[in-house]
Amino acid sequence: MRFFLDQHGCAKNQVDGELLVGILYSRGWAKTVEPETADLIIVNSCGFIEPAKKESLDAVLTARAAYPKAKIVLAGCLAERYADDLAEGLVEADAFFGNGDLSRLPEILDSLFPSNSPASRPVLVPEQQGVCSGARPELLSFPRSAYVKITEGCDNHCSFCAIPLIRGALRSRTIHEIVEECASLVSNGVYELNLIGQDLAAYGCGSADSVDSVDEADEADKSSARANPDFAGLSPLARLLQKISTLQGDFRVRLLYIHPDHFSPDILPIMIADTRFLPYFDIPFQSGDADIIQAMNRKGKPEDYLQMISDIRTAFADANSPYGTVALRTTFLVGFPGETDEAFERTARFLAELRSTWSGAFVWSREEDTRAYDMKKRVPKKTAQMRLDTLKEIQIRITPEELHFFVGRTVEVLVEELIPDPEADTRLALGRAWFQAPEVDGSVVLQFEDSQCGIDGNPIVPGSVVSAVVMAVNGVDVEAVVR
Ligand code: SF4
């Protein structure tokens, strides 16, 4: 039996997709990249904001129209959030599977492909508990890059966000479990480990976590954690990084999604001491206006956020980090209820002063059951769109200026794909350097000779790590030559 996975949404949902693949493989299913040959199509959906919901719904409708014989399962956050409503209205789907406990997928399969009874139309939305984990025999990222989910759910309840409604309260995997997964990924050749969660900074501090629960592999671990002076007093995230730092091997670790209000500076000395931790910080500030930040149910102040980033930059500069600088990614939400022209001006000035290497911006989406849903003083869509364009223009100006820092410098580049060009004298490839996260930042356009190799001495292929000199900046990308 063959299945086709139609993956949508964020990196956290991608890990779920990889887990679903693992479960299907363990049940003897084969994966196909041709949906027309599939017996089963899983739309692993996103249910975060309107455009994403529409994209996932369209995927089901398109699949039904194109592949009438296939069984279609709507999985992921859209199913988690609206299973009962959709079970009534979305007749194109044959099953609805929430993401609270992915290990229960076989129940869906047995209902859809029963051996000796008529198929039913299952709706299964297990309770959100624990953090789904397990075998991921096939990673959906480019070669040698992997996401490692360390938490699930979120306790922050930002007033615009539906994630806590979908994924539930924050709960964390144990340090032991995460380090084991990192070790296994590295031993299978993974070079880039991207730690993810809704809010990495809240790791081990979730309302669904018990005290020190992240330290427990067993009682001994717990007491040794308490007794270990290196550990005592460290934040759970710092303790996790400390443990990852004990792993052998040539790999790199990137931290994605750190809520600014919970940033714990005690991770910095650990990251500086072990250069396998990339000085790449993804910290979504959402706004540069104090009143809007507060209306978003966030605690920080713009000036404190700017100071925090300045402190991070200073910490790496003072330590003479071999990376020479820090890369910063952030996110903004424009058109939030009550956002006046003056408030937006403050956000635009905040971005200009922050000088993030990368940023994404989105127009506020009115999500039911979130606190902002009923807020007054809504911003006209046209105005919100103009503000979005303004922030993008500011970032498009800043990024190349920040990337200029790397011109003339040698960086390691993880090759993602080769660009076939039989006419070209030299070979071309696309890759990413440490200051570029997967999927969301720019790329490195690499030039190399056939005779050249990766740092492992092997021919250059996707997954190779090469040493390259940055020659130029081209918009949000850099051009580099393998040396
Ligand atoms: S930190 Fe805020 S925006 Fe992010 S997932 Fe949690 S509630 Fe949503």
XYZ file of C-alpha atoms and ligand atoms in Angstrom:
491
model
C 0.000 0.000 0.000
C 1.338 3.416 -0.921
C 0.865 6.759 0.767
C 1.523 10.354 -0.286
C 2.263 12.998 2.361
C 1.145 16.550 1.505
C 3.009 18.599 4.094
C 1.912 22.120 5.152
C 2.756 24.641 7.855
C 5.710 25.162 10.151
C 8.781 23.196 11.151
C 6.940 21.745 14.167
C 4.322 20.320 11.839
C 7.089 19.002 9.578
C 8.432 16.926 12.472
C 4.922 15.517 12.917
C 4.866 14.683 9.206
C 8.181 12.845 9.581
C 6.772 10.921 12.551
C 3.695 9.948 10.515
C 6.020 8.631 7.792
C 7.849 6.575 10.429
C 4.607 5.070 11.711
C 3.428 4.198 8.183
C 6.784 2.585 7.352
C 6.553 0.542 10.551
C 3.171 -0.684 9.312
C 4.611 -1.762 5.969
C 3.383 1.147 3.860
C 5.509 2.568 1.044
C 5.864 6.300 0.411
C 5.262 7.682 -3.073
C 5.994 11.150 -4.442
C 3.322 10.610 -7.111
C -0.089 11.188 -5.514
C -1.790 9.546 -8.489
C -0.308 6.205 -7.422
C -1.245 6.577 -3.746
C -3.876 4.529 -1.903
C -3.734 7.037 0.910
C -3.152 10.804 0.818
C -2.402 12.522 4.118
C -2.830 16.295 4.088
C -0.793 17.294 7.153
C -2.431 20.658 7.513
C -1.835 24.040 9.132
C -4.621 25.729 11.090
C -2.790 28.820 12.363
C -4.193 31.721 10.328
C -6.784 32.221 7.545
C -4.426 31.956 4.526
C -2.851 28.765 5.902
C -6.226 27.213 6.646
C -7.416 27.989 3.126
C -4.247 26.438 1.646
C -4.828 23.191 3.550
C -8.526 23.016 2.663
C -7.699 23.617 -0.997
C -5.197 20.766 -0.819
C -7.968 18.361 0.238
C -10.371 19.608 -2.444
C -7.694 19.386 -5.134
C -6.666 15.889 -4.073
C -10.250 14.658 -4.021
C -10.905 16.026 -7.503
C -7.670 14.630 -8.940
C -7.518 11.255 -7.180
C -11.076 10.026 -6.606
C -9.973 6.521 -5.586
C -7.491 7.514 -2.900
C -8.437 7.740 0.771
C -7.773 11.268 2.041
C -6.913 11.969 5.668
C -6.928 15.524 6.966
C -4.273 15.531 9.710
C -2.396 18.309 11.482
C -3.541 21.533 13.121
C -6.600 22.220 10.958
C -7.981 18.786 11.867
C -6.968 19.314 15.485
C -8.782 22.645 15.652
C -11.934 21.972 13.583
C -12.336 18.174 13.256
C -15.986 18.043 14.281
C -17.091 20.966 12.065
C -15.065 19.714 9.096
C -16.277 16.147 9.517
C -19.723 17.506 8.686
C -18.811 19.954 5.939
C -15.659 18.611 4.283
C -17.088 15.484 2.640
C -14.036 15.326 0.366
C -11.974 13.981 3.278
C -12.324 10.346 4.439
C -10.865 10.833 7.900
C -9.811 13.515 10.400
C -6.821 12.980 12.659
C -5.701 15.489 15.302
C -2.055 15.773 16.373
C -2.282 15.127 20.114
C -0.964 11.575 19.863
C 0.375 10.587 16.450
C 1.015 6.988 17.573
C -2.746 6.409 17.193
C -2.593 6.755 13.387
C -3.017 2.970 12.975
C -6.574 3.317 14.330
C -7.322 5.622 11.389
C -5.671 3.212 8.953
C -7.606 0.236 10.317
C -10.876 2.153 9.937
C -10.089 3.316 6.408
C -8.631 0.016 5.187
C -10.446 -2.621 7.220
C -9.712 -6.215 6.356
C -13.273 -7.521 6.514
C -15.746 -4.753 7.254
C -16.974 -1.647 5.411
C -14.682 1.375 5.716
C -15.819 4.064 8.131
C -15.101 7.794 8.219
C -13.081 8.122 11.428
C -12.650 11.338 13.376
C -9.887 10.902 15.958
C -8.593 13.830 18.008
C -6.501 12.418 20.864
C -5.838 14.580 23.923
C -2.835 16.891 23.643
C -0.383 15.341 26.075
C 3.331 14.710 26.055
C 5.452 15.527 23.025
C 5.061 13.118 20.114
C 8.368 11.505 19.292
C 9.653 8.360 17.681
C 11.356 7.085 14.576
C 11.893 9.524 11.732
C 13.406 7.272 9.087
C 12.977 9.967 6.433
C 13.636 13.632 7.135
C 11.789 16.096 4.898
C 14.495 18.778 5.112
C 17.420 19.119 2.708
C 20.208 16.556 3.318
C 22.024 16.591 6.680
C 19.651 19.117 8.252
C 17.022 18.169 10.825
C 14.523 19.785 13.136
C 14.499 18.574 16.741
C 11.258 19.397 18.545
C 11.996 19.931 22.249
C 8.565 21.141 23.433
C 4.951 21.066 22.352
C 2.171 23.532 23.061
C 2.483 27.007 24.559
C 1.492 28.825 27.758
C 2.014 32.383 26.553
C -1.450 32.992 25.133
C -0.404 35.916 22.984
C -3.750 37.544 22.295
C -3.508 37.065 18.502
C -2.431 33.437 18.542
C -4.441 30.235 18.225
C -1.535 27.857 18.885
C -2.342 27.259 22.566
C -5.923 26.448 21.488
C -4.569 23.892 18.995
C -1.498 22.436 20.657
C -2.463 22.885 24.311
C -0.320 23.741 27.320
C 3.471 23.762 27.118
C 5.190 20.453 27.853
C 8.820 19.555 27.383
C 10.759 16.430 26.437
C 13.456 15.325 28.853
C 17.044 16.442 28.325
C 18.029 12.782 28.141
C 15.555 12.070 25.337
C 16.528 15.144 23.293
C 20.253 14.514 23.644
C 19.723 10.879 22.618
C 17.844 12.038 19.520
C 20.574 14.554 18.668
C 23.245 11.867 19.093
C 21.316 9.480 16.860
C 20.779 12.125 14.173
C 24.461 13.085 14.235
C 25.531 9.453 14.039
C 23.284 9.166 10.966
C 25.144 12.008 9.307
C 23.041 15.031 10.276
C 25.200 18.175 10.423
C 22.634 20.876 11.322
C 20.332 20.365 14.313
C 17.582 23.002 14.478
C 16.008 23.014 17.945
C 12.340 24.003 17.720
C 9.272 24.533 19.882
C 6.683 27.277 20.164
C 8.917 29.058 22.685
C 12.338 27.484 23.275
C 13.022 29.861 26.154
C 10.164 28.290 28.115
C 11.698 24.825 27.779
C 11.199 22.896 31.010
C 8.992 25.631 32.500
C 5.678 24.553 30.974
C 2.424 24.410 32.925
C 2.285 20.750 31.910
C 5.861 20.156 33.092
C 6.623 19.150 36.666
C 9.657 20.702 38.348
C 12.940 19.310 37.090
C 10.927 16.920 34.870
C 13.313 17.670 32.002
C 16.243 16.323 34.028
C 14.690 12.999 34.721
C 15.916 10.012 32.885
C 15.824 8.470 36.321
C 16.051 9.566 39.914
C 19.879 9.469 39.771
C 19.848 11.986 36.930
C 17.514 14.265 38.837
C 19.604 14.316 42.001
C 22.844 14.559 40.028
C 21.367 17.502 38.148
C 20.536 19.183 41.429
C 23.904 18.293 42.938
C 25.943 19.227 39.878
C 27.373 22.753 40.458
C 27.604 23.206 36.679
C 23.873 22.677 36.475
C 22.619 24.179 39.677
C 20.860 27.427 38.952
C 20.979 27.092 35.188
C 17.763 27.494 33.202
C 16.412 24.216 31.772
C 17.344 25.392 28.246
C 20.904 26.097 29.399
C 21.067 22.656 31.017
C 19.926 21.120 27.742
C 22.562 22.988 25.720
C 25.162 22.007 28.313
C 24.287 18.346 27.758
C 24.228 18.660 23.965
C 27.674 20.198 24.243
C 28.965 16.921 25.721
C 28.198 15.113 22.447
C 31.114 14.222 20.181
C 31.073 15.067 16.497
C 31.174 17.838 13.926
C 27.655 19.256 13.944
C 25.984 22.622 14.366
C 23.039 23.610 16.576
C 20.570 26.397 15.771
C 17.892 27.730 18.145
C 14.608 28.749 16.529
C 11.599 30.543 18.130
C 12.676 32.197 21.396
C 10.007 34.364 23.019
C 11.701 37.699 23.896
C 10.093 37.891 27.330
C 11.671 34.618 28.423
C 15.145 34.902 26.916
C 17.587 33.484 29.432
C 21.115 34.967 29.140
C 22.631 31.916 30.861
C 22.590 30.115 27.492
C 25.125 32.595 26.057
C 28.298 31.440 27.863
C 27.487 27.845 26.874
C 26.944 28.838 23.233
C 30.127 30.925 23.200
C 32.194 28.148 24.799
C 31.133 25.590 22.154
C 31.255 27.033 18.651
C 29.019 24.266 17.387
C 26.190 26.445 18.734
C 25.461 28.983 16.008
C 25.104 32.623 17.114
C 21.795 32.708 15.288
C 18.828 34.004 17.273
C 15.219 33.784 16.077
C 13.302 36.072 18.449
C 9.830 37.207 17.281
C 9.214 40.706 18.687
C 5.914 41.164 16.835
C 5.769 44.936 17.487
C 7.963 47.908 18.456
C 5.175 49.755 20.220
C 4.791 49.287 23.992
C 0.981 49.541 24.016
C 0.562 47.076 21.164
C 3.029 44.641 22.775
C 0.945 44.834 25.942
C -2.320 44.372 23.976
C -0.711 41.270 22.478
C -0.453 39.956 26.036
C 3.315 40.240 26.051
C 5.311 41.715 28.906
C 8.398 43.323 27.410
C 9.160 46.906 26.356
C 10.757 47.858 23.041
C 13.723 49.533 24.723
C 14.376 46.408 26.807
C 14.196 44.255 23.689
C 16.761 46.471 21.958
C 19.006 46.278 25.033
C 18.674 42.484 25.106
C 19.834 42.208 21.488
C 22.656 44.635 22.151
C 23.736 42.494 25.130
C 23.704 39.342 22.995
C 25.796 41.035 20.297
C 28.217 42.364 22.920
C 28.571 38.961 24.579
C 29.762 37.347 21.338
C 31.920 40.331 20.361
C 33.620 40.451 23.779
C 34.287 36.722 23.558
C 35.891 37.283 20.175
C 33.599 34.659 18.687
C 35.089 33.106 15.524
C 31.790 33.888 13.825
C 32.566 37.597 14.216
C 28.934 38.640 14.527
C 25.455 37.478 15.502
C 22.600 36.738 13.074
C 19.141 37.801 14.180
C 15.770 36.820 12.741
C 12.524 38.329 13.996
C 8.853 38.540 13.108
C 6.315 41.389 13.118
C 2.537 41.426 13.121
C 0.999 44.552 11.600
C -2.581 45.767 11.610
C -3.210 44.547 15.164
C -6.375 46.126 16.629
C -5.581 49.561 18.025
C -2.379 49.992 15.970
C -2.374 53.692 15.107
C -0.096 55.325 12.526
C 2.105 56.526 15.394
C 2.278 53.036 16.910
C 3.268 51.609 13.553
C 5.881 54.340 13.110
C 7.400 53.175 16.371
C 7.541 49.598 15.043
C 9.216 50.788 11.848
C 11.789 52.754 13.864
C 12.271 49.730 16.140
C 13.139 47.553 13.135
C 15.493 50.186 11.728
C 17.317 50.352 15.071
C 17.261 46.589 15.684
C 18.924 45.910 12.319
C 17.809 42.266 12.255
C 19.568 40.220 9.584
C 16.201 38.756 8.594
C 12.577 39.394 9.474
C 9.160 38.185 8.440
C 6.021 40.272 8.739
C 2.365 39.277 8.663
C -0.967 41.041 8.688
C -2.998 40.277 11.807
C -5.537 37.490 11.164
C -8.723 37.657 13.249
C -8.716 34.172 14.824
C -11.824 33.022 16.700
C -11.410 32.109 20.356
C -8.282 34.267 20.656
C -8.379 37.306 22.965
C -7.821 39.723 20.092
C -10.860 38.389 18.214
C -13.250 40.825 19.887
C -10.838 43.739 20.144
C -12.108 47.036 18.726
C -10.307 49.658 16.613
C -9.540 47.250 13.804
C -7.134 48.440 11.128
C -8.406 48.530 7.520
C -6.847 45.724 5.431
C -5.407 48.266 2.937
C -3.639 50.155 5.731
C -2.328 46.923 7.226
C -1.005 45.874 3.826
C 0.795 49.210 3.387
C 2.407 48.774 6.797
C 3.461 45.250 5.842
C 5.081 46.597 2.669
C 6.853 49.317 4.662
C 8.441 46.817 7.053
C 9.495 44.610 4.158
C 11.114 47.594 2.435
C 13.059 48.437 5.587
C 14.262 44.835 5.958
C 15.168 44.542 2.275
C 17.422 47.542 2.773
C 19.006 46.238 6.017
C 19.678 42.609 5.005
C 22.241 43.250 2.233
C 23.978 45.786 4.495
C 24.238 43.167 7.255
C 25.356 40.486 4.792
C 28.180 42.751 3.606
C 29.949 41.846 6.843
C 30.688 38.431 5.295
C 32.266 39.632 2.038
C 35.860 38.424 1.961
C 35.272 36.009 4.834
C 35.461 32.244 4.718
C 32.332 30.437 5.855
C 31.181 26.841 5.986
C 28.267 26.176 3.653
C 25.863 23.225 3.824
C 25.079 22.378 0.201
C 21.347 21.921 -0.451
C 21.143 21.398 -4.202
C 23.344 21.409 -7.300
C 22.320 23.715 -10.146
C 22.712 21.751 -13.403
C 24.209 24.040 -16.085
C 25.992 22.042 -18.776
C 27.138 25.289 -20.472
C 28.835 26.724 -17.381
C 32.623 26.428 -17.025
C 32.305 26.127 -13.292
C 29.723 24.230 -11.259
C 26.980 25.965 -9.305
C 25.131 24.981 -6.161
C 22.772 26.442 -3.585
C 23.486 26.130 0.084
C 23.256 27.858 3.450
C 25.837 29.301 5.777
C 25.430 29.524 9.572
C 23.650 32.898 9.329
C 20.857 31.397 7.156
C 18.143 29.222 8.681
C 16.348 26.592 6.568
C 13.499 27.706 4.323
C 13.108 31.276 5.648
C 16.413 33.106 4.992
C 18.486 33.742 1.862
C 20.948 31.289 0.311
C 24.585 31.003 -0.668
C 25.100 30.685 -4.431
C 28.249 28.598 -4.676
C 30.731 28.337 -7.507
C 33.175 25.450 -7.609
C 35.324 23.324 -9.879
C 34.590 19.664 -10.521
C 37.893 18.811 -8.934
C 37.027 20.504 -5.647
C 35.731 18.683 -2.582
C 33.791 19.217 0.603
C 35.616 19.565 3.927
C 35.286 15.765 4.266
C 37.390 15.361 1.120
C 34.527 13.932 -0.934
C 33.026 15.323 -4.181
C 30.510 18.124 -3.633
C 26.934 16.856 -3.491
C 23.764 17.901 -1.616
C 24.618 17.488 2.061
C 28.290 18.341 1.596
C 29.800 20.969 3.849
C 32.252 23.155 1.961
C 34.553 25.980 2.965
C 33.884 29.003 0.766
C 34.881 32.644 0.492
C 32.016 35.116 0.239
C 32.620 37.249 -2.830
C 29.494 39.389 -3.062
C 26.015 40.106 -1.756
C 23.108 39.799 -4.156
C 19.941 41.015 -2.473
C 19.208 38.517 0.329
C 21.691 35.955 -1.039
C 25.455 35.850 -1.018
C 27.765 34.570 -3.760
C 30.715 32.484 -2.688
C 33.536 30.488 -4.212
C 34.625 27.158 -2.780
C 38.261 27.350 -1.723
S 4.601 32.378 21.959
Fe 2.722 33.454 21.499
S 2.751 33.543 19.258
Fe 4.163 31.944 19.830
S 2.986 30.047 19.829
Fe 2.950 30.875 21.916
S 1.058 32.047 22.035
Fe 1.551 31.740 19.863
